[in-house]
């Protein structure tokens, strides 16, 4: 299958005793919009870095378009996968168009200048993200939402079938959050791109994505001296359609919170409720959550 | 779509800057303790009747020194651009990874040990400074690599720490050295120009020019790297390769500059900033224009240094800081609204 992503028993650990991703196997078909959801430290960004070829798994294989990620030269991989990191501002005052044009650097002429084809691709990317209006303005002078669109434009200008995004809406207001998701959805639909986006907003993910991947953080390793428990056979992730993955019991268990959920239209909406929330009584079916009450380590 | 930088624009601007540089060099060659006339000098060497003094002064004294200033200025400003891009730090300059203290320590050791031999006519100070500069950068690079997979912060910290240690060593040697040795080193540390012979000018000029040209070919990837290594890598750029090449070449031309003229401060810091304020941050343009402007700046500064308390001469490092600082502040205030380079 062309341009699909296949993970086969992928394990990755920053520290060997506590793997972040453990034996993950999944297939993302070409043209899918997949959201990656999970608590901090569950390995969402790690997964994106693995897909972008920035790090290598300790076990298992990651294939893009049928070939192992490792087998691609860096430039070839950059023609398959583009990445948008969490929002940041560069040190020097590059303008919008200069930033977007950088995506074409591997295709520049030997003298370091863009070709006609590069200009066309960049113009398309600016057009699609509605950033052409302020193409000559410096990045630092833009609002967070505008800046995020520019980085998406840069990823689009890489002209790749696969787009990876790490929390594209985390610093944005509701208007811009919806704007970014509309943009991603239209890119997926009209340009037939595969989109993989990390998000903390389950409701938006449910509304916009086809598939969801819910990751759980690794359990705390047993303290030294204690006898280690038998390895949990249970898989630490759930993948499937948004309706299959975003279920109240799953969300409550993985995030160790109580939620109120209701079916609205075709998808569920989730309202997280803490103990002190006004409507705390609406959430949760199980009164006792002591087993998951340990704070989850923030990584 | 309008290209932000077309080859034609870049070429026009570079040629205009080169023309301006030549003009400045000619003008500065006519300034000095002894008034000379260009017309008289151009007549040629010694007439049978009397030696052509104007010609002698121009060709033997002024021109070599102006060329030297241009070479050093171009090297320092060009290297400054690269260091700022790779370390993603506007405060970086060519000396930040320990070139200054390494060269200083080398020079101090050369003076104290009283070595008399020379290599290709270069004084022991120059040779020791060159070796000290490159050795220190190598040390910092190695330490920086050990701290993690090429981490910019690790590199910067290693540079700062090595600089501090070597500066302490310089101070220690200064305090135990004889006073005339101390004077020689301090004068060198302040940055100083002297008349050099043709071979030195050709060799160092060629080295710096080749370095700057090769840096131009990594200037487009440098744009991407200034957004961060991960970004550049995911855009398909061989980040480690570009970083290593750029750092090695810019350290080399800095070491050449330092061994020629001592530690001339400020050129490598403010010239890139000044050019960036005016033409923007694109390194394809920033690198050539900064080098040319750096050359121009140092030629002018050196002319002032040899004129202002004539017949005595000031160390040129004093002038670069004294005129460079206020000039830069002026630019900063003027352009700050137009280009916000720091969010």
mmCIF file of N, CA, C and O in Angstrom, chain B residues 11 18 26 34 41 53-54 60 80 99 108 136 150 187 192 198 214 216 271 295 326 338 343:
data_model
loop_
_atom_site.group_PDB
_atom_site.id
_atom_site.type_symbol
_atom_site.label_atom_id
_atom_site.label_comp_id
_atom_site.label_asym_id
_atom_site.label_seq_id
_atom_site.Cartn_x
_atom_site.Cartn_y
_atom_site.Cartn_z
ATOM 1 N N UNK B 11 23.741 39.233 -6.233
ATOM 2 C CA UNK B 11 24.950 39.574 -6.981
ATOM 3 C C UNK B 11 25.119 41.090 -7.060
ATOM 4 O O UNK B 11 26.216 41.623 -6.841
ATOM 5 N N UNK B 18 31.352 45.434 -2.841
ATOM 6 C CA UNK B 18 32.769 45.290 -3.179
ATOM 7 C C UNK B 18 33.301 46.604 -3.741
ATOM 8 O O UNK B 18 34.398 47.064 -3.385
ATOM 9 N N UNK B 26 40.975 52.660 -1.277
ATOM 10 C CA UNK B 26 41.781 53.665 -1.973
ATOM 11 C C UNK B 26 41.836 54.947 -1.149
ATOM 12 O O UNK B 26 42.909 55.530 -0.925
ATOM 13 N N UNK B 34 52.144 60.784 6.708
ATOM 14 C CA UNK B 34 52.839 61.465 5.617
ATOM 15 C C UNK B 34 51.844 61.692 4.490
ATOM 16 O O UNK B 34 51.299 60.737 3.954
ATOM 17 N N UNK B 41 52.268 58.850 -6.907
ATOM 18 C CA UNK B 41 52.591 57.456 -6.604
ATOM 19 C C UNK B 41 52.404 56.561 -7.815
ATOM 20 O O UNK B 41 53.131 55.583 -7.990
ATOM 21 N N UNK B 53 59.160 58.659 -3.411
ATOM 22 C CA UNK B 53 58.766 58.369 -2.026
ATOM 23 C C UNK B 53 57.287 58.025 -1.904
ATOM 24 O O UNK B 53 56.897 57.114 -1.175
ATOM 25 N N UNK B 54 56.470 58.757 -2.650
ATOM 26 C CA UNK B 54 55.018 58.517 -2.600
ATOM 27 C C UNK B 54 54.719 57.061 -2.957
ATOM 28 O O UNK B 54 53.937 56.386 -2.296
ATOM 29 N N UNK B 60 54.663 49.951 -0.073
ATOM 30 C CA UNK B 60 55.352 49.168 0.941
ATOM 31 C C UNK B 60 54.678 49.263 2.301
ATOM 32 O O UNK B 60 54.824 48.373 3.124
ATOM 33 N N UNK B 80 31.695 35.467 12.514
ATOM 34 C CA UNK B 80 30.674 35.884 13.484
ATOM 35 C C UNK B 80 29.284 35.475 13.034
ATOM 36 O O UNK B 80 28.479 34.963 13.822
ATOM 37 N N UNK B 99 38.464 30.723 21.176
ATOM 38 C CA UNK B 99 39.546 31.161 20.296
ATOM 39 C C UNK B 99 40.372 32.251 20.965
ATOM 40 O O UNK B 99 41.608 32.225 20.943
ATOM 41 N N UNK B 108 51.025 34.430 24.989
ATOM 42 C CA UNK B 108 51.705 34.646 26.267
ATOM 43 C C UNK B 108 52.856 33.651 26.431
ATOM 44 O O UNK B 108 53.972 34.027 26.819
ATOM 45 N N UNK B 136 42.145 25.105 21.189
ATOM 46 C CA UNK B 136 41.072 25.354 22.154
ATOM 47 C C UNK B 136 39.710 25.034 21.553
ATOM 48 O O UNK B 136 38.855 24.436 22.217
ATOM 49 N N UNK B 150 25.849 16.310 20.143
ATOM 50 C CA UNK B 150 26.069 17.686 19.735
ATOM 51 C C UNK B 150 25.005 18.659 20.227
ATOM 52 O O UNK B 150 24.033 18.969 19.559
ATOM 53 N N UNK B 187 49.727 44.368 24.490
ATOM 54 C CA UNK B 187 49.572 45.105 23.245
ATOM 55 C C UNK B 187 48.980 44.187 22.180
ATOM 56 O O UNK B 187 48.087 44.563 21.432
ATOM 57 N N UNK B 192 46.066 44.457 17.069
ATOM 58 C CA UNK B 192 47.031 45.393 16.540
ATOM 59 C C UNK B 192 47.405 45.008 15.121
ATOM 60 O O UNK B 192 47.545 43.842 14.803
ATOM 61 N N UNK B 198 54.267 40.372 1.401
ATOM 62 C CA UNK B 198 53.319 39.926 0.377
ATOM 63 C C UNK B 198 52.928 38.465 0.563
ATOM 64 O O UNK B 198 51.756 38.111 0.415
ATOM 65 N N UNK B 214 33.470 28.767 0.773
ATOM 66 C CA UNK B 214 32.889 27.470 1.132
ATOM 67 C C UNK B 214 31.765 27.647 2.146
ATOM 68 O O UNK B 214 30.789 26.890 2.135
ATOM 69 N N UNK B 216 29.692 30.055 2.103
ATOM 70 C CA UNK B 216 28.508 30.492 1.359
ATOM 71 C C UNK B 216 27.670 29.295 0.918
ATOM 72 O O UNK B 216 26.443 29.358 0.903
ATOM 73 N N UNK B 271 29.207 43.648 13.388
ATOM 74 C CA UNK B 271 29.003 43.765 11.941
ATOM 75 C C UNK B 271 27.877 42.838 11.471
ATOM 76 O O UNK B 271 26.969 43.275 10.762
ATOM 77 N N UNK B 295 35.279 43.933 6.433
ATOM 78 C CA UNK B 295 36.545 44.391 5.854
ATOM 79 C C UNK B 295 36.593 45.917 5.825
ATOM 80 O O UNK B 295 37.561 46.542 6.252
ATOM 81 N N UNK B 326 28.768 52.840 19.601
ATOM 82 C CA UNK B 326 27.734 53.860 19.378
ATOM 83 C C UNK B 326 27.036 53.714 18.027
ATOM 84 O O UNK B 326 25.821 53.874 17.923
ATOM 85 N N UNK B 338 11.381 48.069 12.744
ATOM 86 C CA UNK B 338 11.172 47.395 11.468
ATOM 87 C C UNK B 338 11.425 45.893 11.597
ATOM 88 O O UNK B 338 10.648 45.081 11.122
ATOM 89 N N UNK B 343 12.177 37.770 19.711
ATOM 90 C CA UNK B 343 10.785 37.865 20.141
ATOM 91 C C UNK B 343 10.745 38.137 21.634
ATOM 92 O O UNK B 343 11.601 37.704 22.363
#
